[in-house]
Coordinates of C-alpha atoms in Angstrom, one line a residue:
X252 CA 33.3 -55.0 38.3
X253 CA 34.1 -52.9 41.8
X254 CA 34.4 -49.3 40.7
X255 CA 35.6 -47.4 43.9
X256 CA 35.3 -43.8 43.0
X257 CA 37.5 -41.3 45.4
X258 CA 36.4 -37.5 44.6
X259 CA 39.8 -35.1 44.9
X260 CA 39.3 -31.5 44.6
X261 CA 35.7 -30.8 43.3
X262 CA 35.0 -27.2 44.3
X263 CA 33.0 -25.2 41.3
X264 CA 31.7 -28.5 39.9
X265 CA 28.4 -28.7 38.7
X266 CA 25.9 -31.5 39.5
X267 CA 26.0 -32.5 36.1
X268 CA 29.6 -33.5 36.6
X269 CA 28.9 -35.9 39.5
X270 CA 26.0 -37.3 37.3
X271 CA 27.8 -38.2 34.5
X272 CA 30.2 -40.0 37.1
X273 CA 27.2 -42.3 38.3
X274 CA 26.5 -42.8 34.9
X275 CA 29.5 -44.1 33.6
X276 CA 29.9 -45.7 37.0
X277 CA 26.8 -47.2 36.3
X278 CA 27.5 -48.4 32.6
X279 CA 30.9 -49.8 33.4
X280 CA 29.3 -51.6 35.9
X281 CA 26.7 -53.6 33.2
X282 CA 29.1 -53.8 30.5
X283 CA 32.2 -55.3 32.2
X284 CA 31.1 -58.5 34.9
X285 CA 34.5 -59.8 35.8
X286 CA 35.3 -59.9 39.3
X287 CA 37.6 -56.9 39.1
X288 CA 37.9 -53.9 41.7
X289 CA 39.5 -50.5 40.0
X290 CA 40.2 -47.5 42.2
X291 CA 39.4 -44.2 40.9
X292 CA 40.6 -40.6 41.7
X293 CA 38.0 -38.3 40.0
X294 CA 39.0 -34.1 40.3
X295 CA 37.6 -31.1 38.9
X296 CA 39.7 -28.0 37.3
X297 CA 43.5 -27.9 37.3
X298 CA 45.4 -30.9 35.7
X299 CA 47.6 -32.2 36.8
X300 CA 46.0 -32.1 40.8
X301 CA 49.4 -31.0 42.2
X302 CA 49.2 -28.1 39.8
X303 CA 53.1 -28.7 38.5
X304 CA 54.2 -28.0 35.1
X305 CA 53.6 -31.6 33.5
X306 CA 51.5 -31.1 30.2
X307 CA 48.5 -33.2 29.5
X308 CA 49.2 -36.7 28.3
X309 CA 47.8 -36.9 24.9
X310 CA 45.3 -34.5 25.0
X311 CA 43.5 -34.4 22.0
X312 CA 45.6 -36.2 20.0
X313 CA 45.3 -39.8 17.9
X314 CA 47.7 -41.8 15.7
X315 CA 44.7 -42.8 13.2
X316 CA 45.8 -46.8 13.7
X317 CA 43.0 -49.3 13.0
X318 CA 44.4 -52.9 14.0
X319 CA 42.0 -56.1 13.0
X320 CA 42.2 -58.3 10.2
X321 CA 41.2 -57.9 6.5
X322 CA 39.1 -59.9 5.2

């Protein structure tokens, strides 16, 4: 897998933050070996970037459906 990370606005973040971006970068990377490029826009602080009015999608929230088959 082809993770091509883009960094947006990242002013106050920490060096922890870019960290844990190499390290899921890095464990995406093992995990998934299809021959697959994804392109990444990574900020830090206001969501959405363009700072408009749009809430969150789905933040924090979860339906509670398990799919799979019974035995």
């Amino acid at each position: 897998m082809n993770l091509n990370i883009s960094y947006g606005s990242t002013s106050g973040a920490p060096a922890a933050f870019f960290s844990a971006v190499n390290y899921v970068v890095g464990l995406f990377d093992a995990t998934f070996t299809n021959n697959a490029t994804v392109n990444i826009e990574i900020g830090y602080g206001a969501f959405p970037l363009d700072c408009s009015t749009v809430p969150p999608p789905g933040e924090s929230q979860q339906a509670n459906h398990v799919f799979g088959r019974r035995p």
